[in-house]
Amino acid sequence: MKDLLRIADLTEHDLAYLLDRAAHLKRHPSAAGDPLQGRTVLLYFAKPSTRTRVSTETAVVRLGGVPLTVGPAELQLGRAETIADTARVIGSYAAAVVIRTFDHDEVARFARSAEVPVINALTDAHHPLQALADLLTLREHFGDPRGRRLAYVGPATNVTHSLMEATALAGISLAVATPDAYRPDPEAEAIARKIATGGDLLITGDPHEAVRGADAVYTDVWLSMGDPPEQRAARTAALTPYRVTADLMAAAAPGAIFLHCLPAHRGEEVAADVIDGPASQVFPQAANRLPTAQAVLEALVAGILAGAQ
Ligand code: CP
Ligand code: NVA
């Protein structure tokens, strides 16, 4: 396996390995040594980022390498050099390439032309690095999360699609509550059902049905970076009944935790007393972006993941 473009690229064993390794690197950040000594990793961000950029840059440094972070205006891509040519050239300098952009297919095309690992740092369709940190957080909180129940309440986003694939592969049940207009991409749903190793996937319009008995409740922003801003009013109207409030959390299992990929909008997708309350695990979850990014970079550069077909 050369690239991580979506969680379904991993086998069940690869996923378990990455989570074990991330947990170890979290306790022993230097345990990986310096496999990137004298090498660079190119990070290309066509959208803003706080967590992904800083955690991945830090992960590169912890592996002994140097991160080079650029935006569209700094590469000739912005002046119509092809993705294929860019990928071939950068692959001859850097040890790996990390890409955040809009169209998932562009990252896939880049990966096909690059000889080095390519990591999806968020596209409109998937956010695999986030899902790894989400699973590590569940694992820290519940021990082995296999058999646990997670509810996602809000519009289906890149984060939702990666969560669907990650929970399926890890044997966790997931209930997604979303209005009809914002249901998950059928392709991501089909893949999640195909790779499941246990657990159920329920897609419903009813937030209370989704959270009933859930061990964790997750939400994401109502308007993602790749969504047209003119959709804001329609999304707000449709999604207001899907806000995660203290009342909704009370319908989950006793001791249920709250998760959010961040950035969050208090008073929109989540009430302030939930995200800032005792059930919230959003900051440990964000902190887990670093060891999971370090584990992914280390494993891909070493070429040790089997990868799903
Ligand atoms: N959760 C996440 O990916 O955050 P950033 O957009 O800040 O990277
Ligand atoms: N769905 C959000 C996630 C941000 C980390 C977005 O794409 O903007």
Coordinates of C-alpha atoms in Angstrom, one line a residue, residues 97-296:
V97 CA 3.1 14.4 -0.1
V98 CA 0.2 15.4 2.0
I99 CA -2.7 17.1 0.2
R100 CA -5.8 19.0 1.3
T101 CA -8.0 20.1 -1.6
F102 CA -11.6 20.0 -2.9
D103 CA -11.9 17.2 -5.5
H104 CA -11.1 13.8 -4.2
D105 CA -10.3 12.6 -7.7
E106 CA -7.4 15.1 -8.0
V107 CA -5.7 13.5 -5.0
A108 CA -6.2 10.1 -6.5
R109 CA -4.7 11.3 -9.8
F110 CA -1.8 12.9 -8.0
A111 CA -1.2 9.6 -6.1
R112 CA -1.2 7.6 -9.4
S113 CA 1.6 9.8 -10.9
A114 CA 3.7 10.1 -7.8
E115 CA 6.2 7.4 -6.8
V116 CA 6.1 8.4 -3.2
P117 CA 3.3 8.0 -0.6
V118 CA 0.4 10.5 -0.9
I119 CA -1.8 11.2 2.1
N120 CA -5.3 12.8 1.9
A121 CA -5.4 15.6 4.4
L122 CA -9.1 16.2 3.6
T123 CA -11.0 16.4 0.4
D124 CA -14.7 17.1 -0.1
A125 CA -15.3 13.4 0.1
H126 CA -13.0 12.0 2.8
H127 CA -10.9 12.9 5.9
P128 CA -9.1 9.7 6.8
L129 CA -6.5 11.3 9.2
Q130 CA -9.4 12.6 11.3
A131 CA -11.1 9.2 11.5
L132 CA -7.9 7.6 12.8
A133 CA -7.8 10.2 15.6
D134 CA -11.5 9.6 16.3
L135 CA -10.9 5.8 16.7
L136 CA -7.9 6.4 19.0
T137 CA -10.0 8.6 21.2
L138 CA -12.8 6.0 21.4
R139 CA -10.2 3.4 22.2
E140 CA -8.6 5.5 25.0
H141 CA -12.0 6.1 26.5
F142 CA -13.7 2.7 26.2
G143 CA -10.8 0.3 25.7
D144 CA -11.4 -1.9 22.7
P145 CA -14.3 0.0 21.0
R146 CA -15.5 -3.1 19.0
G147 CA -19.2 -3.5 19.7
R148 CA -19.7 0.1 20.9
R149 CA -22.3 2.4 19.3
L150 CA -21.6 5.8 17.8
A151 CA -24.1 8.3 16.6
Y152 CA -23.3 11.0 14.0
V153 CA -25.9 13.8 13.9
G154 CA -25.7 16.5 11.2
P155 CA -25.0 16.7 7.5
A156 CA -23.0 13.9 5.9
T157 CA -19.6 15.4 5.2
N158 CA -16.1 14.2 4.4
V159 CA -15.7 13.5 8.2
T160 CA -18.9 11.4 8.2
H161 CA -17.8 9.3 5.2
S162 CA -14.4 8.5 6.8
L163 CA -16.2 7.8 10.1
M164 CA -18.5 5.3 8.3
E165 CA -15.6 3.5 6.8
A166 CA -13.5 3.6 10.1
T167 CA -16.3 2.3 12.3
A168 CA -17.2 -0.4 9.8
L169 CA -13.6 -1.7 9.6
A170 CA -13.3 -1.5 13.4
G171 CA -16.6 -3.3 14.1
I172 CA -18.3 -0.3 15.8
S173 CA -22.0 0.3 15.1
L174 CA -22.8 3.7 13.6
A175 CA -26.1 5.5 13.3
V176 CA -26.1 8.6 11.1
A177 CA -29.0 11.0 11.6
T178 CA -29.3 13.5 8.8
P179 CA -32.0 15.3 6.7
D180 CA -32.7 13.6 3.3
A181 CA -30.9 16.4 1.4
Y182 CA -27.6 15.8 3.3
R183 CA -27.5 12.0 3.3
P184 CA -24.1 10.2 2.9
D185 CA -22.7 9.6 -0.6
P186 CA -24.2 6.2 -1.7
E187 CA -20.7 5.1 -2.8
A188 CA -19.2 5.7 0.6
E189 CA -22.2 4.0 2.2
A190 CA -21.8 0.9 -0.1
I191 CA -18.1 0.7 0.6
A192 CA -18.7 1.0 4.4
R193 CA -21.2 -1.8 4.3
K194 CA -18.8 -3.9 2.2
I195 CA -15.8 -3.6 4.5
A196 CA -17.7 -4.0 7.8
T197 CA -16.2 -6.5 10.2
G198 CA -19.1 -6.2 12.6
G199 CA -21.5 -3.6 13.9
D200 CA -24.4 -2.0 12.0
L201 CA -24.8 1.1 9.9
L202 CA -28.1 2.9 10.3
I203 CA -29.0 6.0 8.3
T204 CA -32.1 7.8 9.6
G205 CA -33.8 11.1 9.6
D206 CA -34.4 11.0 13.4
P207 CA -31.6 12.3 15.7
H208 CA -33.2 10.6 18.8
E209 CA -33.3 7.2 17.1
A210 CA -29.6 7.6 16.2
V211 CA -28.4 8.6 19.7
R212 CA -30.5 6.0 21.6
G213 CA -28.0 3.8 23.4
A214 CA -25.0 5.5 21.8
D215 CA -21.7 5.5 23.6
A216 CA -20.6 8.6 21.7
V217 CA -22.3 11.4 19.8
Y218 CA -20.4 13.1 17.0
T219 CA -21.2 16.1 14.8
D220 CA -19.5 18.3 12.2
V221 CA -20.1 21.8 10.8
W222 CA -23.3 22.5 8.8
L223 CA -21.3 24.2 6.0
S224 CA -18.1 22.6 5.0
M225 CA -15.2 24.3 3.3
G226 CA -16.1 22.7 0.0
D227 CA -19.8 23.7 0.2
P228 CA -21.2 26.8 -1.6
P229 CA -21.6 29.6 0.9
E230 CA -25.0 30.4 -0.7
Q231 CA -26.3 27.1 0.9
R232 CA -25.9 28.5 4.4
A233 CA -29.5 29.6 5.0
A234 CA -31.0 26.4 3.6
R235 CA -28.6 24.2 5.6
T236 CA -29.3 26.2 8.8
A237 CA -33.1 25.7 8.3
A238 CA -32.8 22.0 7.6
L239 CA -30.2 21.2 10.2
T240 CA -31.4 23.1 13.2
P241 CA -33.4 20.1 14.5
Y242 CA -30.1 18.1 14.3
R243 CA -28.2 20.4 16.8
V244 CA -26.5 18.4 19.5
T245 CA -28.0 19.8 22.7
A246 CA -27.9 18.6 26.3
D247 CA -31.4 17.1 25.8
L248 CA -30.2 15.1 22.9
M249 CA -27.1 13.9 24.8
A250 CA -29.5 12.8 27.6
A251 CA -31.0 10.3 25.2
A252 CA -27.6 8.6 24.7
A253 CA -26.2 5.9 26.9
P254 CA -25.2 6.9 30.4
G255 CA -21.6 8.2 30.3
A256 CA -21.8 8.9 26.6
I257 CA -19.1 11.2 25.3
F258 CA -19.3 14.1 22.7
L259 CA -16.9 14.2 19.8
H260 CA -16.4 16.9 17.0
C261 CA -13.6 17.1 14.5
L262 CA -13.3 20.9 15.1
P263 CA -13.5 23.7 14.2
A264 CA -16.9 24.0 15.9
H265 CA -19.6 26.6 15.9
R266 CA -21.2 26.9 19.4
G267 CA -25.0 27.5 19.1
E268 CA -25.1 26.0 15.5
E269 CA -24.3 22.3 15.3
V270 CA -23.6 22.0 19.0
A271 CA -24.8 23.8 22.1
A272 CA -22.0 25.4 24.1
D273 CA -22.9 23.5 27.3
V274 CA -22.3 20.2 25.4
I275 CA -19.0 21.0 23.8
D276 CA -17.7 22.8 26.9
G277 CA -19.3 20.3 29.3
P278 CA -18.0 17.2 31.1
A279 CA -19.0 14.8 28.3
S280 CA -16.9 16.6 25.7
Q281 CA -13.7 14.8 24.5
V282 CA -13.0 17.2 21.6
F283 CA -9.6 18.4 22.9
P284 CA -8.2 14.9 23.6
Q285 CA -9.6 14.0 20.1
A286 CA -7.8 17.0 18.5
A287 CA -4.6 16.1 20.4
N288 CA -4.8 12.6 18.9
R289 CA -4.3 14.0 15.4
L290 CA -0.5 14.2 16.1
P291 CA 0.3 10.5 17.1
T292 CA -2.0 9.2 14.4
A293 CA -0.4 11.4 11.7
Q294 CA 3.0 10.3 12.9
A295 CA 2.0 6.6 12.7
V296 CA 0.6 7.0 9.2

